[in-house]
Tab-separated table of C-alpha atoms in Angstrom:
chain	number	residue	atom	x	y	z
L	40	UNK	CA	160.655	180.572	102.853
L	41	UNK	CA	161.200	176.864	104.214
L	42	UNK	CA	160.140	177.375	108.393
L	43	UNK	CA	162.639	175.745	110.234
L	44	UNK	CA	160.433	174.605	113.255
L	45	UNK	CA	158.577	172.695	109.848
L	46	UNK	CA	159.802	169.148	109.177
L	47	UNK	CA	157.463	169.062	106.234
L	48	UNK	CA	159.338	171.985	104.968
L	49	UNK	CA	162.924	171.876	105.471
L	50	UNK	CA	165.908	169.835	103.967
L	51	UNK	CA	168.275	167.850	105.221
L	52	UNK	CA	170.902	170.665	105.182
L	53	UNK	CA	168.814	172.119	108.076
L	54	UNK	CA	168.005	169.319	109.698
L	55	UNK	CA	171.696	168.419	110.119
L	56	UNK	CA	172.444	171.872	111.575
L	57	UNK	CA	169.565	172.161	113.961
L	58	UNK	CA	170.040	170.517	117.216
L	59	UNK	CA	166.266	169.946	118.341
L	60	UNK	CA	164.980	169.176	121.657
L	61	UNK	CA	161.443	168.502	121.783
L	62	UNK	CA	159.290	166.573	118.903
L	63	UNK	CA	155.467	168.055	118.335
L	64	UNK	CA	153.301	165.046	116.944
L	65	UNK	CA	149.499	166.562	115.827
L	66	UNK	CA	146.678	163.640	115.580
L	67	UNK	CA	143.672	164.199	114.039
L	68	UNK	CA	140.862	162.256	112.568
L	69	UNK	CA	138.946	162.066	109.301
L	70	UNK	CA	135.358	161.637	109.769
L	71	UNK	CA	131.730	163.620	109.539
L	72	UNK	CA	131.050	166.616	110.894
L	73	UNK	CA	127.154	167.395	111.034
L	74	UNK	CA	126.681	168.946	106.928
L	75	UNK	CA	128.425	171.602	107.106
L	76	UNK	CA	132.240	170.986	108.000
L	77	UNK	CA	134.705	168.929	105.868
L	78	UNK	CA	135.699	165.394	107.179
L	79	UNK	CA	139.021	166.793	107.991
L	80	UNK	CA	137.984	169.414	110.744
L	81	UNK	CA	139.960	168.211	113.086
L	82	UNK	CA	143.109	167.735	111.132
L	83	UNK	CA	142.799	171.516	109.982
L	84	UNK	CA	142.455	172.475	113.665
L	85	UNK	CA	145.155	170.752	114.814
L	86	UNK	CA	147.285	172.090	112.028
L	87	UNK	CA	146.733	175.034	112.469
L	88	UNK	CA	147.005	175.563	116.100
L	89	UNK	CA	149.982	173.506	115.761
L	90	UNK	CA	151.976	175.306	113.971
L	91	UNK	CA	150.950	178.727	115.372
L	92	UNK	CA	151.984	177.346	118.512
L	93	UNK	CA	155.308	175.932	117.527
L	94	UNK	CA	156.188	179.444	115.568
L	95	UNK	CA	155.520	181.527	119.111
L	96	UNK	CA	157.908	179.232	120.917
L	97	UNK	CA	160.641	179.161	118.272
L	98	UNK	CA	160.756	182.705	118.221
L	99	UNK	CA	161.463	182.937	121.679
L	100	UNK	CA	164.208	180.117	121.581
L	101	UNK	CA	162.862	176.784	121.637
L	102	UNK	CA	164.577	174.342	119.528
L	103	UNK	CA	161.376	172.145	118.952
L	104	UNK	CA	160.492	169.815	115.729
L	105	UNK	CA	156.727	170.123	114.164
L	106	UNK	CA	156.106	166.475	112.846
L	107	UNK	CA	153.524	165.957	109.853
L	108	UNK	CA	150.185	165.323	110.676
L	109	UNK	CA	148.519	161.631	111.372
L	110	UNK	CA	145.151	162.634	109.980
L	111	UNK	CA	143.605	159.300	110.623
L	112	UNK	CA	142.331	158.603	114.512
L	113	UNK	CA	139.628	156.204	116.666
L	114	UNK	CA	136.564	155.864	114.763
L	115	UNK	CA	135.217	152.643	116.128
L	116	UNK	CA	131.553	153.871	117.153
L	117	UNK	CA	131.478	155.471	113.379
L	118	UNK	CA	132.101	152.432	111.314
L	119	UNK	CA	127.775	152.599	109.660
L	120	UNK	CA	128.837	156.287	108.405
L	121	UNK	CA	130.753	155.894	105.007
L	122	UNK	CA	134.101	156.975	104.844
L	123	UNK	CA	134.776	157.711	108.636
L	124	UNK	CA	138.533	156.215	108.529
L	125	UNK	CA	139.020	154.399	111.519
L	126	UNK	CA	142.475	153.109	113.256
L	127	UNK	CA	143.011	151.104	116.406
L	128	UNK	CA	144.222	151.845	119.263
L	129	UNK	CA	146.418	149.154	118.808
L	130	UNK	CA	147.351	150.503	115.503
L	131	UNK	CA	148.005	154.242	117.297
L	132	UNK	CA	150.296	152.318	119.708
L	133	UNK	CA	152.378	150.791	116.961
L	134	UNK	CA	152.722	154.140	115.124
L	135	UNK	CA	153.767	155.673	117.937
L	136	UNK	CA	156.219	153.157	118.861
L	137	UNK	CA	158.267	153.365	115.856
L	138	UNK	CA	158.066	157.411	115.637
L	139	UNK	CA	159.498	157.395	119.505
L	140	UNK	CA	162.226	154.610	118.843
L	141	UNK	CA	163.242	157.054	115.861
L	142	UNK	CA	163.202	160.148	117.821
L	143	UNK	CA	165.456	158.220	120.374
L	144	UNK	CA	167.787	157.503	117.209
L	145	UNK	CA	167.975	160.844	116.259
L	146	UNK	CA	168.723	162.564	120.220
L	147	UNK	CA	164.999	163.651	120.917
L	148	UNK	CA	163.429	163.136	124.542
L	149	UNK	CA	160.934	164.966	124.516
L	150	UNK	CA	157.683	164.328	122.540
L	151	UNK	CA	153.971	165.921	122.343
L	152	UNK	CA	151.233	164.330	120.998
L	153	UNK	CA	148.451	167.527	120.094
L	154	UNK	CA	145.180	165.561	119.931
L	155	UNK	CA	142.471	167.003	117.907
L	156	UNK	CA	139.775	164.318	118.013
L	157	UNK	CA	137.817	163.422	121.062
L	158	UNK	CA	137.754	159.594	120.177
L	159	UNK	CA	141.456	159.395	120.573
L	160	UNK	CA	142.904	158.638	124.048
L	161	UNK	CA	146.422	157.958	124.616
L	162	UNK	CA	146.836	157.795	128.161
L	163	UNK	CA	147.375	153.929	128.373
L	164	UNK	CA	149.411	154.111	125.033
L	165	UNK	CA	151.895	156.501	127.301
L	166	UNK	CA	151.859	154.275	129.915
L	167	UNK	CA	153.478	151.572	128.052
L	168	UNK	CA	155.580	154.196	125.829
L	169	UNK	CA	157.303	154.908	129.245
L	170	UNK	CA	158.025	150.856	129.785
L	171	UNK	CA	159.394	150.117	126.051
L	172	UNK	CA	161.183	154.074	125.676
L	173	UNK	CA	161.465	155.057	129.108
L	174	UNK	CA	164.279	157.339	127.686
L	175	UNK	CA	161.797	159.752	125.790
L	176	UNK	CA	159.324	161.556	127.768
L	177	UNK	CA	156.036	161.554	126.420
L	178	UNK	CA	152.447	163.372	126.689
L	179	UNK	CA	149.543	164.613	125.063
L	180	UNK	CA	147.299	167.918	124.767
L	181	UNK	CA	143.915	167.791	123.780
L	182	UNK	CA	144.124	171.138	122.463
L	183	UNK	CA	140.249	171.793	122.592
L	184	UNK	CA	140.645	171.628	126.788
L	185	UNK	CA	142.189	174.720	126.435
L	186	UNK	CA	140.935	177.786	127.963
L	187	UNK	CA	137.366	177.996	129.283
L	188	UNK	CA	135.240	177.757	126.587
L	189	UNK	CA	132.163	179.132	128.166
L	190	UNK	CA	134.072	182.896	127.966
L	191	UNK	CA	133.509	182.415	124.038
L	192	UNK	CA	130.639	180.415	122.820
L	193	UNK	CA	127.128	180.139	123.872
L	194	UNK	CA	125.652	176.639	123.179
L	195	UNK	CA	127.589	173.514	124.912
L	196	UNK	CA	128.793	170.422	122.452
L	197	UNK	CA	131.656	168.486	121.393
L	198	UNK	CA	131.768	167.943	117.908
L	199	UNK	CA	130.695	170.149	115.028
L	200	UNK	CA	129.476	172.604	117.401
L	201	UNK	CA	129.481	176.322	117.799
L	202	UNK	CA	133.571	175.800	118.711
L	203	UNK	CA	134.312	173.786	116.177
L	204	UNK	CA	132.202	175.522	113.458
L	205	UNK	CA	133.905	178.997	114.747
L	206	UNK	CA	137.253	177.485	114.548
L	207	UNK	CA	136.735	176.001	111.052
L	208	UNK	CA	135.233	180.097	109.563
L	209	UNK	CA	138.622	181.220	111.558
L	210	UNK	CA	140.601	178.853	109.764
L	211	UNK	CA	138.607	177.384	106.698
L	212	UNK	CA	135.478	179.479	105.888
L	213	UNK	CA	135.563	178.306	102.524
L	214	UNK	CA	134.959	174.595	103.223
L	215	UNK	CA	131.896	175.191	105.728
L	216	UNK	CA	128.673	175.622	104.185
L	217	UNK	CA	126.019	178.143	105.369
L	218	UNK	CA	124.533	177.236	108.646
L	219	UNK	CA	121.359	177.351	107.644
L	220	UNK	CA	122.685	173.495	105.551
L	221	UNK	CA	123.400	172.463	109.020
L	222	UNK	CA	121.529	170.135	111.705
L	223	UNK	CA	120.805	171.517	115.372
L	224	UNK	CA	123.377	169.064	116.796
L	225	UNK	CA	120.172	167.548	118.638
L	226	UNK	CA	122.026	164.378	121.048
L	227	UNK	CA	120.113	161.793	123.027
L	228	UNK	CA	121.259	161.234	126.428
L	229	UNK	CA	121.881	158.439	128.143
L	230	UNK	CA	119.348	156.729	130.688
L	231	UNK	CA	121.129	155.481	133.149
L	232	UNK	CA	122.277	157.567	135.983
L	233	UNK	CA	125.981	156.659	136.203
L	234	UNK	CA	126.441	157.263	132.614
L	235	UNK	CA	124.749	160.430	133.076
L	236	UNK	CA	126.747	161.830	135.627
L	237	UNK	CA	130.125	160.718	134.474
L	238	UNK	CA	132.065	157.928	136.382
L	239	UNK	CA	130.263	155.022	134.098
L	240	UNK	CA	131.800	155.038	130.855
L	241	UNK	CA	130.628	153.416	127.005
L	242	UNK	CA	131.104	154.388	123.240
L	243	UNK	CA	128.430	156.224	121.819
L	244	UNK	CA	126.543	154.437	118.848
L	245	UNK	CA	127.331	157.467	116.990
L	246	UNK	CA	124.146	157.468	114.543
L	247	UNK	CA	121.768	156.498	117.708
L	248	UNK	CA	122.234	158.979	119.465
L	249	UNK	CA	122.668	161.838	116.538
L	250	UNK	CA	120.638	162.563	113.481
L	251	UNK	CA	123.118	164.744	111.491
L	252	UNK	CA	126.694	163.435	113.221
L	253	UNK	CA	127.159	166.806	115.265
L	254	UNK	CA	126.701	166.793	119.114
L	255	UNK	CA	125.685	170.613	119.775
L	256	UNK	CA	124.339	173.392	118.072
L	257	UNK	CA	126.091	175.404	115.538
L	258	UNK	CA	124.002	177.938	114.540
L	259	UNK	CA	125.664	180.887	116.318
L	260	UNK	CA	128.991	180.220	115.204
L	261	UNK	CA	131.039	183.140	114.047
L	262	UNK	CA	134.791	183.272	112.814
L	263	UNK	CA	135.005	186.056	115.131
L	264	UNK	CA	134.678	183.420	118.498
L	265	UNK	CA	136.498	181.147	116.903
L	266	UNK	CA	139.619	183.919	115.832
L	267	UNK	CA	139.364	184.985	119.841
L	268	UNK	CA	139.166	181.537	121.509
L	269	UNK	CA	142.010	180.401	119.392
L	270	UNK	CA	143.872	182.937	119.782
L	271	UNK	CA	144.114	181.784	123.580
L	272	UNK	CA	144.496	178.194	122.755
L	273	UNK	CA	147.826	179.237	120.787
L	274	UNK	CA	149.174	181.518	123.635
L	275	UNK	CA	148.866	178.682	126.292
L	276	UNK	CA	150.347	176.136	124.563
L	277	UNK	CA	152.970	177.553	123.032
L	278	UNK	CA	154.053	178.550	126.649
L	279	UNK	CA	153.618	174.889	127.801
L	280	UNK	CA	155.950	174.174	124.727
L	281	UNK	CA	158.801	176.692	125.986
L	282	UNK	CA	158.177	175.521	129.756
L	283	UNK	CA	159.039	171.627	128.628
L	284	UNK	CA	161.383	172.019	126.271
L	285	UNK	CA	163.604	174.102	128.820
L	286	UNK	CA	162.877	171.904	131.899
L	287	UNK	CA	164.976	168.984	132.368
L	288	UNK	CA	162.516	168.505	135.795
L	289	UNK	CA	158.734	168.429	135.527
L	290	UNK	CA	158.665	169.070	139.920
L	291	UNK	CA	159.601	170.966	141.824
């Protein structure tokens, strides 16, 4: 049966009866992950946790709209590895320009953004959303903040790594190969001191720095971790879901 929290899924018989408040936008990417995860890890994340998310808070009441997924995101240290699909920020901006103006169209102010891909930022892109739409209220969740992940994985990375790898045998375990196909997530550091410590900032050359595409090691991965630490991702933002959609404030 059709969800009706599901834009993908419904008709316009539902659409015209449902009076929604708050739009949920999921952005992933399409790119390599170390050997042993699919190029679209990050858009089956997303998806996932998405629409676990926005099924907890419509059963309590919220009256919130789960658009499809943009599976393409910011690939622009990637471009040597075949088939990593890259868009512009410029190009993100643009998109989400003209899914805003039609959310204003259609009596939405509210809108989420659920990141799934590190290389996508769209802080500035909000700042000038609220200049050109200052009617629609817009921000973004990188889901994989969530939570502490040091309660549920024991080797530190951020991209193809234990997480991710757990996630994807939660959600996907028939599109990872065995772990014994993939690399140790081996990634050189940086030199210099600022960049080491955080307040200097540069892309990575993605294939300098990493031998098999992943940044940290995968090898003790289980879908167990990854059915437990989702589990908490869900629960947390589907409350931040109910808590927007219901406050007309965000202060107190």
């Amino acid at each position: 049966m059709p969800k009706p929290y599901l834009l993908s899924e419904i008709n316009w018989k539902t659409v015209q009866s449902t009076s929604y408040q708050l739009a949920i936008l999921p952005w992933g990417a399409t790119e390599a992950h170390n050997y042993h995860l699919p190029y679209a890890t990050d858009n089956y994340q997303v998806e996932h946790i998405a629409k676990r998310a926005a099924a907890k808070a419509w059963a309590v009441g919220t009256p919130l709209i789960l658009l499809p997924l943009i599976p393409f995101g910011v690939q622009s240290g990637q471009l040597d590895i075949p088939l990593c699909m890259h868009l512009n920020p410029s190009t993100q901006l643009a998109i989400l320009r003209d899914t805003v103006d039609t959310l204003k169209r259609h009596g939405i102010h509210k809108m989420v953004i659920l990141n799934g891909h590190g290389g996508n930022n769209f802080k500035t892109m909000i700042r000038e959303l609220s200049v050109s739409h200052p009617e629609v209220f817009v921000c973004s969740v990188d889901w994989f903040k969530i939570g502490d992940q040091s309660m549920f994985f024991e080797e530190e990375g951020d991209h193809a790594d234990e997480m991710e790898t757990s996630a994807m045998l939660h959600i996907r375990p028939d599109l990872v190969r065995p772990l014994s196909a993939a690399g140790d997530g081996a990634t050189k550091q940086y030199r210099i001191k600022g960049f080491k410590d955080g307040w200097a900032t540069a892309q990575r050359p993605w294939t300098t720095i990493s031998q098999d595409t992943g940044t940290g090691n995968p090898k003790k991965a289980t879908a167990e971790k990854g059915a437990a630490y989702l589990d908490e991702v869900v629960k947390e933002l589907s409350d931040f879901f109910v808590e927007l959609a219901k406050n007309e404030s965000l202060f107190v």
